[in-house]
Amino acid sequence: MTKKFYFISPLVLFCAFLLDGQLATLVSNLLPGSFTIGVYLLMILGIYLNFYLPLGYSLFLFAVVGLVYDLYYFNLIGIAMTLFPLAIYFIYFFYQNLRFRMGTNLVILLVIVFFVECASFGLARLFHLTNLSLFLFVIYHLLPTLIFNLILLLGLHPFLNTLFYKHQ
């Protein structure tokens, strides 16, 4: 791994952070009714970056991105700053025993998005940031988010494989 990758990865993650919000707003506005989407391009890139960055650097990088995410979306420091590094650690843990394949990536993305969304919802309920019921959260946010992110990974997989061609 080159030192250049250390300097490029924060910029790529920051651009993905900006794209996450814009893409989530665009898709949510196109959906009927009260459906909302959470885009996890950051976690998709985290799946691919885990082979190129050391664990400590990735945890630090995603903690900083989580801090910016918290300040931008929640105005409360701690939710994403805790969950993003934990999700990256789970990705590293899963890939210790699994091979890098499309099916594995889809399952890991499902698990990570489910974990981050449910933990975020639980912490938001704990801190009284929302009063949304669990049923409404699952139907109107969690399921569309999982489906959209799986479709996004399927669409980006060929492009990301050409960029991160190492473990095929």
mmCIF file of N, CA and C in Angstrom, residues 1-115:
data_model
loop_
_atom_site.group_PDB
_atom_site.id
_atom_site.type_symbol
_atom_site.label_atom_id
_atom_site.label_comp_id
_atom_site.label_asym_id
_atom_site.label_seq_id
_atom_site.Cartn_x
_atom_site.Cartn_y
_atom_site.Cartn_z
ATOM 1 N N MET A 1 0.830 -1.175 0.000
ATOM 2 C CA MET A 1 0.000 0.000 0.000
ATOM 3 C C MET A 1 0.879 1.244 0.000
ATOM 4 N N THR A 2 0.490 2.219 -0.774
ATOM 5 C CA THR A 2 1.287 3.425 -0.868
ATOM 6 C C THR A 2 0.815 4.466 0.139
ATOM 7 N N LYS A 3 1.709 5.405 0.422
ATOM 8 C CA LYS A 3 1.356 6.489 1.334
ATOM 9 C C LYS A 3 0.315 7.406 0.706
ATOM 10 N N LYS A 4 0.278 7.424 -0.618
ATOM 11 C CA LYS A 4 -0.697 8.264 -1.312
ATOM 12 C C LYS A 4 -2.125 7.854 -0.943
ATOM 13 N N PHE A 5 -2.332 6.579 -0.696
ATOM 14 C CA PHE A 5 -3.666 6.098 -0.348
ATOM 15 C C PHE A 5 -4.116 6.625 1.012
ATOM 16 N N TYR A 6 -3.176 6.845 1.915
ATOM 17 C CA TYR A 6 -3.512 7.427 3.216
ATOM 18 C C TYR A 6 -4.103 8.820 3.064
ATOM 19 N N PHE A 7 -3.596 9.568 2.088
ATOM 20 C CA PHE A 7 -4.047 10.934 1.901
ATOM 21 C C PHE A 7 -5.289 11.024 1.026
ATOM 22 N N ILE A 8 -5.480 10.073 0.144
ATOM 23 C CA ILE A 8 -6.634 10.096 -0.764
ATOM 24 C C ILE A 8 -7.892 9.583 -0.070
ATOM 25 N N SER A 9 -7.767 8.596 0.806
ATOM 26 C CA SER A 9 -8.949 7.989 1.420
ATOM 27 C C SER A 9 -9.792 8.973 2.240
ATOM 28 N N PRO A 10 -9.222 9.923 3.009
ATOM 29 C CA PRO A 10 -10.105 10.881 3.692
ATOM 30 C C PRO A 10 -10.889 11.755 2.718
ATOM 31 N N LEU A 11 -10.259 12.135 1.630
ATOM 32 C CA LEU A 11 -10.948 12.943 0.624
ATOM 33 C C LEU A 11 -12.072 12.160 -0.043
ATOM 34 N N VAL A 12 -11.808 10.901 -0.335
ATOM 35 C CA VAL A 12 -12.840 10.045 -0.948
ATOM 36 C C VAL A 12 -14.001 9.847 0.020
ATOM 37 N N LEU A 13 -13.716 9.625 1.287
ATOM 38 C CA LEU A 13 -14.782 9.444 2.273
ATOM 39 C C LEU A 13 -15.572 10.735 2.495
ATOM 40 N N PHE A 14 -14.900 11.874 2.459
ATOM 41 C CA PHE A 14 -15.618 13.134 2.610
ATOM 42 C C PHE A 14 -16.540 13.384 1.420
ATOM 43 N N CYS A 15 -16.071 13.078 0.212
ATOM 44 C CA CYS A 15 -16.934 13.202 -0.970
ATOM 45 C C CYS A 15 -18.111 12.231 -0.891
ATOM 46 N N ALA A 16 -17.857 11.022 -0.390
ATOM 47 C CA ALA A 16 -18.951 10.056 -0.227
ATOM 48 C C ALA A 16 -19.946 10.548 0.819
ATOM 49 N N PHE A 17 -19.455 11.191 1.879
ATOM 50 C CA PHE A 17 -20.336 11.772 2.894
ATOM 51 C C PHE A 17 -21.249 12.829 2.265
ATOM 52 N N LEU A 18 -20.689 13.674 1.426
ATOM 53 C CA LEU A 18 -21.492 14.699 0.758
ATOM 54 C C LEU A 18 -22.497 14.080 -0.208
ATOM 55 N N LEU A 19 -22.071 13.053 -0.926
ATOM 56 C CA LEU A 19 -22.976 12.371 -1.858
ATOM 57 C C LEU A 19 -24.084 11.618 -1.131
ATOM 58 N N ASP A 20 -23.780 11.067 0.040
ATOM 59 C CA ASP A 20 -24.793 10.354 0.828
ATOM 60 C C ASP A 20 -26.004 11.223 1.090
ATOM 61 N N GLY A 21 -25.770 12.404 1.593
ATOM 62 C CA GLY A 21 -26.877 13.298 1.933
ATOM 63 C C GLY A 21 -27.664 13.749 0.719
ATOM 64 N N GLN A 22 -26.960 14.087 -0.356
ATOM 65 C CA GLN A 22 -27.639 14.553 -1.561
ATOM 66 C C GLN A 22 -28.438 13.432 -2.217
ATOM 67 N N LEU A 23 -27.852 12.258 -2.274
ATOM 68 C CA LEU A 23 -28.537 11.116 -2.875
ATOM 69 C C LEU A 23 -29.735 10.680 -2.032
ATOM 70 N N ALA A 24 -29.593 10.724 -0.717
ATOM 71 C CA ALA A 24 -30.710 10.365 0.166
ATOM 72 C C ALA A 24 -31.873 11.336 -0.015
ATOM 73 N N THR A 25 -31.586 12.627 -0.118
ATOM 74 C CA THR A 25 -32.636 13.618 -0.331
ATOM 75 C C THR A 25 -33.299 13.424 -1.687
ATOM 76 N N LEU A 26 -32.512 13.186 -2.716
ATOM 77 C CA LEU A 26 -33.059 12.992 -4.057
ATOM 78 C C LEU A 26 -33.980 11.781 -4.116
ATOM 79 N N VAL A 27 -33.522 10.654 -3.612
ATOM 80 C CA VAL A 27 -34.316 9.429 -3.682
ATOM 81 C C VAL A 27 -35.544 9.525 -2.775
ATOM 82 N N SER A 28 -35.391 10.107 -1.593
ATOM 83 C CA SER A 28 -36.540 10.249 -0.692
ATOM 84 C C SER A 28 -37.613 11.153 -1.292
ATOM 85 N N ASN A 29 -37.205 12.171 -2.028
ATOM 86 C CA ASN A 29 -38.175 13.051 -2.678
ATOM 87 C C ASN A 29 -38.897 12.367 -3.833
ATOM 88 N N LEU A 30 -38.264 11.376 -4.430
ATOM 89 C CA LEU A 30 -38.887 10.647 -5.531
ATOM 90 C C LEU A 30 -39.833 9.552 -5.057
ATOM 91 N N LEU A 31 -39.700 9.126 -3.821
ATOM 92 C CA LEU A 31 -40.538 8.057 -3.277
ATOM 93 C C LEU A 31 -41.909 8.598 -2.878
ATOM 94 N N PRO A 32 -42.927 7.762 -2.997
ATOM 95 C CA PRO A 32 -44.264 8.225 -2.608
ATOM 96 C C PRO A 32 -44.438 8.259 -1.093
ATOM 97 N N GLY A 33 -45.274 9.147 -0.634
ATOM 98 C CA GLY A 33 -45.672 9.166 0.772
ATOM 99 C C GLY A 33 -44.555 9.535 1.718
ATOM 100 N N SER A 34 -44.488 8.829 2.828
ATOM 101 C CA SER A 34 -43.564 9.147 3.925
ATOM 102 C C SER A 34 -42.302 8.303 3.918
ATOM 103 N N PHE A 35 -42.020 7.614 2.838
ATOM 104 C CA PHE A 35 -40.823 6.777 2.784
ATOM 105 C C PHE A 35 -39.570 7.647 2.761
ATOM 106 N N THR A 36 -38.573 7.223 3.518
ATOM 107 C CA THR A 36 -37.275 7.895 3.513
ATOM 108 C C THR A 36 -36.180 6.853 3.303
ATOM 109 N N ILE A 37 -35.080 7.327 2.798
ATOM 110 C CA ILE A 37 -33.948 6.454 2.483
ATOM 111 C C ILE A 37 -32.711 6.988 3.191
ATOM 112 N N GLY A 38 -31.945 6.097 3.754
ATOM 113 C CA GLY A 38 -30.615 6.419 4.256
ATOM 114 C C GLY A 38 -29.605 5.774 3.333
ATOM 115 N N VAL A 39 -28.747 6.566 2.736
ATOM 116 C CA VAL A 39 -27.749 6.055 1.797
ATOM 117 C C VAL A 39 -26.460 5.806 2.571
ATOM 118 N N TYR A 40 -25.873 4.644 2.386
ATOM 119 C CA TYR A 40 -24.665 4.252 3.108
ATOM 120 C C TYR A 40 -23.508 4.001 2.163
ATOM 121 N N LEU A 41 -23.230 4.986 1.337
ATOM 122 C CA LEU A 41 -22.070 4.917 0.450
ATOM 123 C C LEU A 41 -20.781 4.851 1.268
ATOM 124 N N LEU A 42 -20.789 5.474 2.435
ATOM 125 C CA LEU A 42 -19.623 5.403 3.323
ATOM 126 C C LEU A 42 -19.317 3.962 3.737
ATOM 127 N N MET A 43 -20.344 3.205 4.074
ATOM 128 C CA MET A 43 -20.127 1.825 4.495
ATOM 129 C C MET A 43 -19.756 0.933 3.307
ATOM 130 N N ILE A 44 -20.298 1.249 2.144
ATOM 131 C CA ILE A 44 -19.909 0.502 0.946
ATOM 132 C C ILE A 44 -18.423 0.717 0.680
ATOM 133 N N LEU A 45 -17.976 1.961 0.781
ATOM 134 C CA LEU A 45 -16.543 2.223 0.613
ATOM 135 C C LEU A 45 -15.736 1.603 1.746
ATOM 136 N N GLY A 46 -16.306 1.550 2.951
ATOM 137 C CA GLY A 46 -15.623 0.908 4.074
ATOM 138 C C GLY A 46 -15.367 -0.569 3.818
ATOM 139 N N ILE A 47 -16.302 -1.220 3.116
ATOM 140 C CA ILE A 47 -16.111 -2.625 2.764
ATOM 141 C C ILE A 47 -14.904 -2.789 1.850
ATOM 142 N N TYR A 48 -14.768 -1.884 0.894
ATOM 143 C CA TYR A 48 -13.658 -1.984 -0.048
ATOM 144 C C TYR A 48 -12.338 -1.475 0.541
ATOM 145 N N LEU A 49 -12.418 -0.469 1.397
ATOM 146 C CA LEU A 49 -11.196 0.096 1.978
ATOM 147 C C LEU A 49 -10.564 -0.794 3.030
ATOM 148 N N ASN A 50 -11.286 -1.769 3.538
ATOM 149 C CA ASN A 50 -10.741 -2.563 4.645
ATOM 150 C C ASN A 50 -9.512 -3.357 4.234
ATOM 151 N N PHE A 51 -9.321 -3.595 2.950
ATOM 152 C CA PHE A 51 -8.137 -4.330 2.497
ATOM 153 C C PHE A 51 -6.946 -3.413 2.264
ATOM 154 N N TYR A 52 -7.167 -2.111 2.234
ATOM 155 C CA TYR A 52 -6.117 -1.180 1.876
ATOM 156 C C TYR A 52 -5.624 -0.323 3.035
ATOM 157 N N LEU A 53 -6.431 -0.175 4.062
ATOM 158 C CA LEU A 53 -6.049 0.662 5.190
ATOM 159 C C LEU A 53 -5.917 -0.184 6.447
ATOM 160 N N PRO A 54 -4.964 0.137 7.311
ATOM 161 C CA PRO A 54 -4.871 -0.579 8.583
ATOM 162 C C PRO A 54 -6.085 -0.282 9.458
ATOM 163 N N LEU A 55 -6.380 -1.192 10.356
ATOM 164 C CA LEU A 55 -7.574 -1.071 11.187
ATOM 165 C C LEU A 55 -7.567 0.208 12.021
ATOM 166 N N GLY A 56 -6.463 0.531 12.655
ATOM 167 C CA GLY A 56 -6.398 1.725 13.500
ATOM 168 C C GLY A 56 -6.674 3.002 12.716
ATOM 169 N N TYR A 57 -6.094 3.104 11.536
ATOM 170 C CA TYR A 57 -6.312 4.289 10.703
ATOM 171 C C TYR A 57 -7.758 4.362 10.229
ATOM 172 N N SER A 58 -8.336 3.222 9.868
ATOM 173 C CA SER A 58 -9.740 3.199 9.437
ATOM 174 C C SER A 58 -10.673 3.592 10.570
ATOM 175 N N LEU A 59 -10.405 3.100 11.761
ATOM 176 C CA LEU A 59 -11.243 3.460 12.908
ATOM 177 C C LEU A 59 -11.168 4.959 13.189
ATOM 178 N N PHE A 60 -9.971 5.513 13.136
ATOM 179 C CA PHE A 60 -9.809 6.951 13.333
ATOM 180 C C PHE A 60 -10.519 7.742 12.244
ATOM 181 N N LEU A 61 -10.348 7.318 11.013
ATOM 182 C CA LEU A 61 -10.953 8.010 9.876
ATOM 183 C C LEU A 61 -12.475 7.991 9.967
ATOM 184 N N PHE A 62 -13.049 6.849 10.294
ATOM 185 C CA PHE A 62 -14.506 6.767 10.389
ATOM 186 C C PHE A 62 -15.031 7.420 11.664
ATOM 187 N N ALA A 63 -14.219 7.531 12.699
ATOM 188 C CA ALA A 63 -14.638 8.291 13.878
ATOM 189 C C ALA A 63 -14.733 9.779 13.539
ATOM 190 N N VAL A 64 -13.784 10.270 12.762
ATOM 191 C CA VAL A 64 -13.832 11.673 12.328
ATOM 192 C C VAL A 64 -15.024 11.900 11.405
ATOM 193 N N VAL A 65 -15.246 10.986 10.467
ATOM 194 C CA VAL A 65 -16.416 11.106 9.584
ATOM 195 C C VAL A 65 -17.699 11.018 10.408
ATOM 196 N N GLY A 66 -17.720 10.154 11.407
ATOM 197 C CA GLY A 66 -18.878 10.054 12.294
ATOM 198 C C GLY A 66 -19.113 11.338 13.072
ATOM 199 N N LEU A 67 -18.036 11.991 13.506
ATOM 200 C CA LEU A 67 -18.157 13.273 14.192
ATOM 201 C C LEU A 67 -18.788 14.321 13.279
ATOM 202 N N VAL A 68 -18.306 14.404 12.046
ATOM 203 C CA VAL A 68 -18.874 15.353 11.078
ATOM 204 C C VAL A 68 -20.330 15.000 10.788
ATOM 205 N N TYR A 69 -20.614 13.722 10.659
ATOM 206 C CA TYR A 69 -21.978 13.253 10.423
ATOM 207 C C TYR A 69 -22.898 13.648 11.582
ATOM 208 N N ASP A 70 -22.422 13.452 12.801
ATOM 209 C CA ASP A 70 -23.203 13.832 13.988
ATOM 210 C C ASP A 70 -23.488 15.328 14.004
ATOM 211 N N LEU A 71 -22.471 16.121 13.752
ATOM 212 C CA LEU A 71 -22.649 17.568 13.776
ATOM 213 C C LEU A 71 -23.575 18.042 12.667
ATOM 214 N N TYR A 72 -23.499 17.397 11.518
ATOM 215 C CA TYR A 72 -24.293 17.807 10.360
ATOM 216 C C TYR A 72 -25.753 17.391 10.483
ATOM 217 N N TYR A 73 -26.010 16.166 10.926
ATOM 218 C CA TYR A 73 -27.374 15.642 10.933
ATOM 219 C C TYR A 73 -28.064 15.687 12.293
ATOM 220 N N PHE A 74 -27.340 15.434 13.381
ATOM 221 C CA PHE A 74 -27.982 15.264 14.689
ATOM 222 C C PHE A 74 -27.813 16.453 15.624
ATOM 223 N N ASN A 75 -26.796 17.282 15.404
ATOM 224 C CA ASN A 75 -26.428 18.337 16.352
ATOM 225 C C ASN A 75 -26.177 17.761 17.741
ATOM 226 N N LEU A 76 -25.716 16.540 17.779
ATOM 227 C CA LEU A 76 -25.425 15.835 19.024
ATOM 228 C C LEU A 76 -24.238 14.915 18.750
ATOM 229 N N ILE A 77 -23.174 15.107 19.459
ATOM 230 C CA ILE A 77 -21.969 14.310 19.202
ATOM 231 C C ILE A 77 -22.063 12.978 19.915
ATOM 232 N N GLY A 78 -21.852 11.888 19.167
ATOM 233 C CA GLY A 78 -21.756 10.594 19.810
ATOM 234 C C GLY A 78 -22.409 9.439 19.099
ATOM 235 N N ILE A 79 -23.508 9.662 18.376
ATOM 236 C CA ILE A 79 -24.217 8.530 17.782
ATOM 237 C C ILE A 79 -23.415 7.941 16.626
ATOM 238 N N ALA A 80 -23.201 8.712 15.571
ATOM 239 C CA ALA A 80 -22.447 8.193 14.429
ATOM 240 C C ALA A 80 -20.966 8.059 14.751
ATOM 241 N N MET A 81 -20.480 8.906 15.632
ATOM 242 C CA MET A 81 -19.068 8.834 16.016
ATOM 243 C C MET A 81 -18.750 7.513 16.709
ATOM 244 N N THR A 82 -19.734 6.927 17.347
ATOM 245 C CA THR A 82 -19.570 5.622 17.981
ATOM 246 C C THR A 82 -19.876 4.484 17.019
ATOM 247 N N LEU A 83 -20.953 4.641 16.245
ATOM 248 C CA LEU A 83 -21.426 3.535 15.413
ATOM 249 C C LEU A 83 -20.583 3.302 14.158
ATOM 250 N N PHE A 84 -20.066 4.361 13.536
ATOM 251 C CA PHE A 84 -19.281 4.173 12.316
ATOM 252 C C PHE A 84 -17.998 3.380 12.559
ATOM 253 N N PRO A 85 -17.181 3.739 13.562
ATOM 254 C CA PRO A 85 -15.993 2.904 13.808
ATOM 255 C C PRO A 85 -16.350 1.472 14.217
ATOM 256 N N LEU A 86 -17.441 1.322 14.965
ATOM 257 C CA LEU A 86 -17.873 -0.019 15.347
ATOM 258 C C LEU A 86 -18.276 -0.838 14.119
ATOM 259 N N ALA A 87 -18.946 -0.206 13.175
ATOM 260 C CA ALA A 87 -19.324 -0.884 11.931
ATOM 261 C C ALA A 87 -18.088 -1.273 11.126
ATOM 262 N N ILE A 88 -17.095 -0.401 11.084
ATOM 263 C CA ILE A 88 -15.853 -0.713 10.363
ATOM 264 C C ILE A 88 -15.119 -1.862 11.048
ATOM 265 N N TYR A 89 -15.134 -1.874 12.362
ATOM 266 C CA TYR A 89 -14.522 -2.998 13.072
ATOM 267 C C TYR A 89 -15.241 -4.308 12.731
ATOM 268 N N PHE A 90 -16.577 -4.281 12.653
ATOM 269 C CA PHE A 90 -17.331 -5.470 12.262
ATOM 270 C C PHE A 90 -16.946 -5.919 10.854
ATOM 271 N N ILE A 91 -16.760 -4.971 9.954
ATOM 272 C CA ILE A 91 -16.352 -5.324 8.588
ATOM 273 C C ILE A 91 -15.000 -6.032 8.617
ATOM 274 N N TYR A 92 -14.033 -5.480 9.347
ATOM 275 C CA TYR A 92 -12.733 -6.134 9.479
ATOM 276 C C TYR A 92 -12.882 -7.521 10.104
ATOM 277 N N PHE A 93 -13.708 -7.639 11.114
ATOM 278 C CA PHE A 93 -13.909 -8.920 11.780
ATOM 279 C C PHE A 93 -14.507 -9.950 10.830
ATOM 280 N N PHE A 94 -15.516 -9.551 10.053
ATOM 281 C CA PHE A 94 -16.149 -10.489 9.119
ATOM 282 C C PHE A 94 -15.172 -10.965 8.054
ATOM 283 N N TYR A 95 -14.335 -10.062 7.551
ATOM 284 C CA TYR A 95 -13.432 -10.448 6.471
ATOM 285 C C TYR A 95 -12.204 -11.200 6.950
ATOM 286 N N GLN A 96 -12.059 -11.442 8.235
ATOM 287 C CA GLN A 96 -10.988 -12.320 8.699
ATOM 288 C C GLN A 96 -11.269 -13.763 8.302
ATOM 289 N N ASN A 97 -12.553 -14.123 8.216
ATOM 290 C CA ASN A 97 -12.916 -15.505 7.921
ATOM 291 C C ASN A 97 -13.664 -15.670 6.609
ATOM 292 N N LEU A 98 -14.042 -14.582 5.958
ATOM 293 C CA LEU A 98 -14.815 -14.663 4.723
ATOM 294 C C LEU A 98 -13.993 -14.163 3.547
ATOM 295 N N ARG A 99 -14.352 -14.664 2.373
ATOM 296 C CA ARG A 99 -13.682 -14.216 1.161
ATOM 297 C C ARG A 99 -14.400 -13.003 0.602
ATOM 298 N N PHE A 100 -13.678 -12.183 -0.128
ATOM 299 C CA PHE A 100 -14.235 -10.980 -0.742
ATOM 300 C C PHE A 100 -14.947 -11.373 -2.032
ATOM 301 N N ARG A 101 -16.256 -11.467 -1.956
ATOM 302 C CA ARG A 101 -17.099 -11.809 -3.106
ATOM 303 C C ARG A 101 -18.323 -10.917 -3.090
ATOM 304 N N MET A 102 -19.048 -10.919 -4.183
ATOM 305 C CA MET A 102 -20.241 -10.085 -4.286
ATOM 306 C C MET A 102 -21.293 -10.486 -3.255
ATOM 307 N N GLY A 103 -21.538 -11.768 -3.112
ATOM 308 C CA GLY A 103 -22.530 -12.245 -2.148
ATOM 309 C C GLY A 103 -22.142 -11.898 -0.716
ATOM 310 N N THR A 104 -20.867 -12.049 -0.408
ATOM 311 C CA THR A 104 -20.380 -11.695 0.923
ATOM 312 C C THR A 104 -20.539 -10.206 1.178
ATOM 313 N N ASN A 105 -20.208 -9.399 0.173
ATOM 314 C CA ASN A 105 -20.359 -7.951 0.319
ATOM 315 C C ASN A 105 -21.813 -7.563 0.575
ATOM 316 N N LEU A 106 -22.739 -8.211 -0.128
ATOM 317 C CA LEU A 106 -24.159 -7.903 0.056
ATOM 318 C C LEU A 106 -24.623 -8.249 1.470
ATOM 319 N N VAL A 107 -24.220 -9.412 1.950
ATOM 320 C CA VAL A 107 -24.631 -9.828 3.297
ATOM 321 C C VAL A 107 -24.014 -8.915 4.349
ATOM 322 N N ILE A 108 -22.738 -8.591 4.199
ATOM 323 C CA ILE A 108 -22.086 -7.712 5.165
ATOM 324 C C ILE A 108 -22.722 -6.330 5.138
ATOM 325 N N LEU A 109 -23.045 -5.824 3.956
ATOM 326 C CA LEU A 109 -23.705 -4.525 3.870
ATOM 327 C C LEU A 109 -25.072 -4.560 4.549
ATOM 328 N N LEU A 110 -25.829 -5.636 4.333
ATOM 329 C CA LEU A 110 -27.119 -5.772 5.011
ATOM 330 C C LEU A 110 -26.959 -5.736 6.526
ATOM 331 N N VAL A 111 -26.008 -6.487 7.043
ATOM 332 C CA VAL A 111 -25.791 -6.555 8.489
ATOM 333 C C VAL A 111 -25.349 -5.196 9.030
ATOM 334 N N ILE A 112 -24.436 -4.547 8.346
ATOM 335 C CA ILE A 112 -23.902 -3.267 8.814
ATOM 336 C C ILE A 112 -24.971 -2.181 8.768
ATOM 337 N N VAL A 113 -25.715 -2.094 7.678
ATOM 338 C CA VAL A 113 -26.763 -1.069 7.567
ATOM 339 C C VAL A 113 -27.852 -1.332 8.606
ATOM 340 N N PHE A 114 -28.232 -2.599 8.775
ATOM 341 C CA PHE A 114 -29.234 -2.942 9.786
ATOM 342 C C PHE A 114 -28.748 -2.539 11.178
ATOM 343 N N PHE A 115 -27.509 -2.864 11.489
ATOM 344 C CA PHE A 115 -26.947 -2.526 12.795
ATOM 345 C C PHE A 115 -26.913 -1.020 13.013
#
